[in-house]
Amino acid sequence: MTHPADQRSVEKTIDDLLDASSAADEIVNRGIDAWNSDRLLRLAGEAVINRIGDAANKLPEEVRNAIPEVPWDEIRSNRILVAHIYHRIDYQIIWETLVHDVPPLALALNQWRKNISRHPGGFRP
């Protein structure tokens, strides 16, 4: 079981993940034409993937295990790619990740948060 201070840290990390998910939504709402023509928008997409991966690394294993529908290992691997192997980035794959993978992540995190709010002592692994 996580201590109250750890719970605040988990909540902050979940907030960071949801904030990055919101930024992904803003990028996607600009559309594929903007994505293809705007280098800065693509760099912003990289930053969102990096932030999501970084925050995922900070979540305790028991939290990740409590949300098994999220591909945590893939999320962390994508972060390594955009942060360290950026010369091999395929922006179409980044786009597809922002469009298809980030919204279910946000949905799963919000559902987890809703479920733990029913338990006054915090989350249960």
PDB file of C-alpha atoms in Angstrom:
ATOM      1  CA  MET A   1       0.000   0.000   0.000  1.00  0.00           C
ATOM      2  CA  THR A   2       1.244   3.466  -0.781  1.00  0.00           C
ATOM      3  CA  HIS A   3       1.756   6.074   1.922  1.00  0.00           C
ATOM      4  CA  PRO A   4      -0.178   9.389   1.764  1.00  0.00           C
ATOM      5  CA  ALA A   5       2.900  11.324   0.562  1.00  0.00           C
ATOM      6  CA  ASP A   6       3.402   8.732  -2.180  1.00  0.00           C
ATOM      7  CA  GLN A   7      -0.275   9.029  -3.078  1.00  0.00           C
ATOM      8  CA  ARG A   8       0.168  12.785  -3.678  1.00  0.00           C
ATOM      9  CA  SER A   9       3.139  11.997  -5.900  1.00  0.00           C
ATOM     10  CA  VAL A  10       1.068   9.471  -7.837  1.00  0.00           C
ATOM     11  CA  GLU A  11      -1.744  12.006  -8.219  1.00  0.00           C
ATOM     12  CA  LYS A  12       0.720  14.601  -9.521  1.00  0.00           C
ATOM     13  CA  THR A  13       2.127  12.103 -12.003  1.00  0.00           C
ATOM     14  CA  ILE A  14      -1.370  11.189 -13.180  1.00  0.00           C
ATOM     15  CA  ASP A  15      -2.047  14.928 -13.578  1.00  0.00           C
ATOM     16  CA  ASP A  16       1.108  15.211 -15.699  1.00  0.00           C
ATOM     17  CA  LEU A  17       0.001  12.305 -17.878  1.00  0.00           C
ATOM     18  CA  LEU A  18      -3.455  13.796 -18.346  1.00  0.00           C
ATOM     19  CA  ASP A  19      -1.988  17.211 -19.130  1.00  0.00           C
ATOM     20  CA  ALA A  20       0.240  15.690 -21.808  1.00  0.00           C
ATOM     21  CA  SER A  21      -2.772  13.781 -23.146  1.00  0.00           C
ATOM     22  CA  SER A  22      -4.658  17.065 -23.401  1.00  0.00           C
ATOM     23  CA  ALA A  23      -1.743  18.589 -25.323  1.00  0.00           C
ATOM     24  CA  ALA A  24      -1.818  15.588 -27.677  1.00  0.00           C
ATOM     25  CA  ASP A  25      -5.504  16.253 -28.258  1.00  0.00           C
ATOM     26  CA  GLU A  26      -4.746  19.881 -29.124  1.00  0.00           C
ATOM     27  CA  ILE A  27      -2.111  18.782 -31.628  1.00  0.00           C
ATOM     28  CA  VAL A  28      -4.443  16.241 -33.232  1.00  0.00           C
ATOM     29  CA  ASN A  29      -7.252  18.796 -33.443  1.00  0.00           C
ATOM     30  CA  ARG A  30      -5.055  20.917 -35.709  1.00  0.00           C
ATOM     31  CA  GLY A  31      -5.262  18.138 -38.278  1.00  0.00           C
ATOM     32  CA  ILE A  32      -2.946  16.020 -40.365  1.00  0.00           C
ATOM     33  CA  ASP A  33      -2.255  18.791 -42.897  1.00  0.00           C
ATOM     34  CA  ALA A  34      -0.950  21.061 -40.154  1.00  0.00           C
ATOM     35  CA  TRP A  35       1.055  18.168 -38.734  1.00  0.00           C
ATOM     36  CA  ASN A  36       2.682  17.451 -42.095  1.00  0.00           C
ATOM     37  CA  SER A  37       3.485  21.077 -42.845  1.00  0.00           C
ATOM     38  CA  ASP A  38       4.507  22.411 -39.426  1.00  0.00           C
ATOM     39  CA  ARG A  39       7.878  21.248 -38.103  1.00  0.00           C
ATOM     40  CA  LEU A  40       7.234  22.873 -34.725  1.00  0.00           C
ATOM     41  CA  LEU A  41       3.986  20.943 -34.355  1.00  0.00           C
ATOM     42  CA  ARG A  42       5.858  17.695 -34.999  1.00  0.00           C
ATOM     43  CA  LEU A  43       8.467  18.678 -32.405  1.00  0.00           C
ATOM     44  CA  ALA A  44       5.621  19.398 -29.993  1.00  0.00           C
ATOM     45  CA  GLY A  45       4.316  15.892 -30.677  1.00  0.00           C
ATOM     46  CA  GLU A  46       7.731  14.499 -29.813  1.00  0.00           C
ATOM     47  CA  ALA A  47       7.708  16.480 -26.566  1.00  0.00           C
ATOM     48  CA  VAL A  48       4.281  15.093 -25.649  1.00  0.00           C
ATOM     49  CA  ILE A  49       5.436  11.512 -26.244  1.00  0.00           C
ATOM     50  CA  ASN A  50       8.562  12.223 -24.202  1.00  0.00           C
ATOM     51  CA  ARG A  51       6.556  13.703 -21.333  1.00  0.00           C
ATOM     52  CA  ILE A  52       4.113  10.789 -21.291  1.00  0.00           C
ATOM     53  CA  GLY A  53       6.984   8.305 -21.217  1.00  0.00           C
ATOM     54  CA  ASP A  54       8.792  10.200 -18.480  1.00  0.00           C
ATOM     55  CA  ALA A  55       5.684  10.349 -16.311  1.00  0.00           C
ATOM     56  CA  ALA A  56       4.963   6.659 -16.948  1.00  0.00           C
ATOM     57  CA  ASN A  57       8.449   5.879 -15.626  1.00  0.00           C
ATOM     58  CA  LYS A  58       7.585   7.695 -12.390  1.00  0.00           C
ATOM     59  CA  LEU A  59       4.452   5.696 -11.657  1.00  0.00           C
ATOM     60  CA  PRO A  60       4.935   2.944  -9.099  1.00  0.00           C
ATOM     61  CA  GLU A  61       4.761  -0.558 -10.512  1.00  0.00           C
ATOM     62  CA  GLU A  62       1.658  -1.283  -8.423  1.00  0.00           C
ATOM     63  CA  VAL A  63      -0.179   1.551 -10.192  1.00  0.00           C
ATOM     64  CA  ARG A  64       0.922   0.363 -13.636  1.00  0.00           C
ATOM     65  CA  ASN A  65      -0.175  -3.165 -12.688  1.00  0.00           C
ATOM     66  CA  ALA A  66      -3.568  -1.803 -11.616  1.00  0.00           C
ATOM     67  CA  ILE A  67      -4.086  -0.425 -15.151  1.00  0.00           C
ATOM     68  CA  PRO A  68      -3.063  -3.443 -17.260  1.00  0.00           C
ATOM     69  CA  GLU A  69      -4.828  -2.272 -20.419  1.00  0.00           C
ATOM     70  CA  VAL A  70      -2.172   0.434 -20.835  1.00  0.00           C
ATOM     71  CA  PRO A  71       0.954  -0.754 -22.717  1.00  0.00           C
ATOM     72  CA  TRP A  72       3.389   0.742 -20.208  1.00  0.00           C
ATOM     73  CA  ASP A  73       6.507  -0.865 -21.688  1.00  0.00           C
ATOM     74  CA  GLU A  74       5.700   0.504 -25.151  1.00  0.00           C
ATOM     75  CA  ILE A  75       5.094   3.961 -23.704  1.00  0.00           C
ATOM     76  CA  ARG A  76       8.462   3.947 -21.995  1.00  0.00           C
ATOM     77  CA  SER A  77      10.163   2.589 -25.140  1.00  0.00           C
ATOM     78  CA  ASN A  78       8.645   5.376 -27.240  1.00  0.00           C
ATOM     79  CA  ARG A  79      10.098   7.911 -24.832  1.00  0.00           C
ATOM     80  CA  ILE A  80      13.565   6.464 -25.327  1.00  0.00           C
ATOM     81  CA  LEU A  81      13.098   6.682 -29.070  1.00  0.00           C
ATOM     82  CA  VAL A  82      12.055  10.347 -29.158  1.00  0.00           C
ATOM     83  CA  ALA A  83      14.566  11.402 -26.506  1.00  0.00           C
ATOM     84  CA  HIS A  84      17.638   9.506 -27.644  1.00  0.00           C
ATOM     85  CA  ILE A  85      17.164   8.048 -31.124  1.00  0.00           C
ATOM     86  CA  TYR A  86      15.404  11.078 -32.566  1.00  0.00           C
ATOM     87  CA  HIS A  87      17.185  10.790 -35.926  1.00  0.00           C
ATOM     88  CA  ARG A  88      15.102   7.657 -36.625  1.00  0.00           C
ATOM     89  CA  ILE A  89      11.696   9.104 -35.746  1.00  0.00           C
ATOM     90  CA  ASP A  90       8.891   8.321 -38.149  1.00  0.00           C
ATOM     91  CA  TYR A  91       6.478  11.228 -37.765  1.00  0.00           C
ATOM     92  CA  GLN A  92       3.608   9.223 -39.220  1.00  0.00           C
ATOM     93  CA  ILE A  93       4.004   6.773 -36.338  1.00  0.00           C
ATOM     94  CA  ILE A  94       4.125   9.655 -33.843  1.00  0.00           C
ATOM     95  CA  TRP A  95       0.922  11.029 -35.400  1.00  0.00           C
ATOM     96  CA  GLU A  96      -0.780   7.637 -35.185  1.00  0.00           C
ATOM     97  CA  THR A  97       0.301   7.350 -31.547  1.00  0.00           C
ATOM     98  CA  LEU A  98      -1.156  10.771 -30.739  1.00  0.00           C
ATOM     99  CA  VAL A  99      -4.396   9.953 -32.563  1.00  0.00           C
ATOM    100  CA  HIS A 100      -4.981   6.332 -31.571  1.00  0.00           C
ATOM    101  CA  ASP A 101      -2.971   5.530 -28.445  1.00  0.00           C
ATOM    102  CA  VAL A 102      -3.017   8.620 -26.254  1.00  0.00           C
ATOM    103  CA  PRO A 103      -6.831   8.982 -25.942  1.00  0.00           C
ATOM    104  CA  PRO A 104      -7.258   5.440 -24.531  1.00  0.00           C
ATOM    105  CA  LEU A 105      -4.430   6.189 -22.093  1.00  0.00           C
ATOM    106  CA  ALA A 106      -6.283   9.251 -20.813  1.00  0.00           C
ATOM    107  CA  LEU A 107      -9.508   7.249 -20.598  1.00  0.00           C
ATOM    108  CA  ALA A 108      -7.813   4.470 -18.596  1.00  0.00           C
ATOM    109  CA  LEU A 109      -6.169   6.974 -16.235  1.00  0.00           C
ATOM    110  CA  ASN A 110      -9.447   8.795 -15.630  1.00  0.00           C
ATOM    111  CA  GLN A 111     -11.209   5.479 -15.003  1.00  0.00           C
ATOM    112  CA  TRP A 112      -8.495   4.402 -12.563  1.00  0.00           C
ATOM    113  CA  ARG A 113      -8.742   7.738 -10.772  1.00  0.00           C
ATOM    114  CA  LYS A 114     -12.532   7.370 -10.570  1.00  0.00           C
ATOM    115  CA  ASN A 115     -12.152   3.872  -9.135  1.00  0.00           C
ATOM    116  CA  ILE A 116      -9.621   4.889  -6.475  1.00  0.00           C
ATOM    117  CA  SER A 117     -11.749   7.843  -5.397  1.00  0.00           C
ATOM    118  CA  ARG A 118     -14.206   5.273  -4.092  1.00  0.00           C
ATOM    119  CA  HIS A 119     -11.547   4.067  -1.632  1.00  0.00           C
ATOM    120  CA  PRO A 120     -10.840   6.698   1.052  1.00  0.00           C
ATOM    121  CA  GLY A 121      -7.479   5.087   1.917  1.00  0.00           C
ATOM    122  CA  GLY A 122      -6.109   5.603  -1.586  1.00  0.00           C
ATOM    123  CA  PHE A 123      -5.468   3.174  -4.348  1.00  0.00           C
ATOM    124  CA  ARG A 124      -5.317  -0.550  -3.945  1.00  0.00           C
ATOM    125  CA  PRO A 125      -2.936  -2.479  -6.157  1.00  0.00           C
TER     126      PRO A 125
END
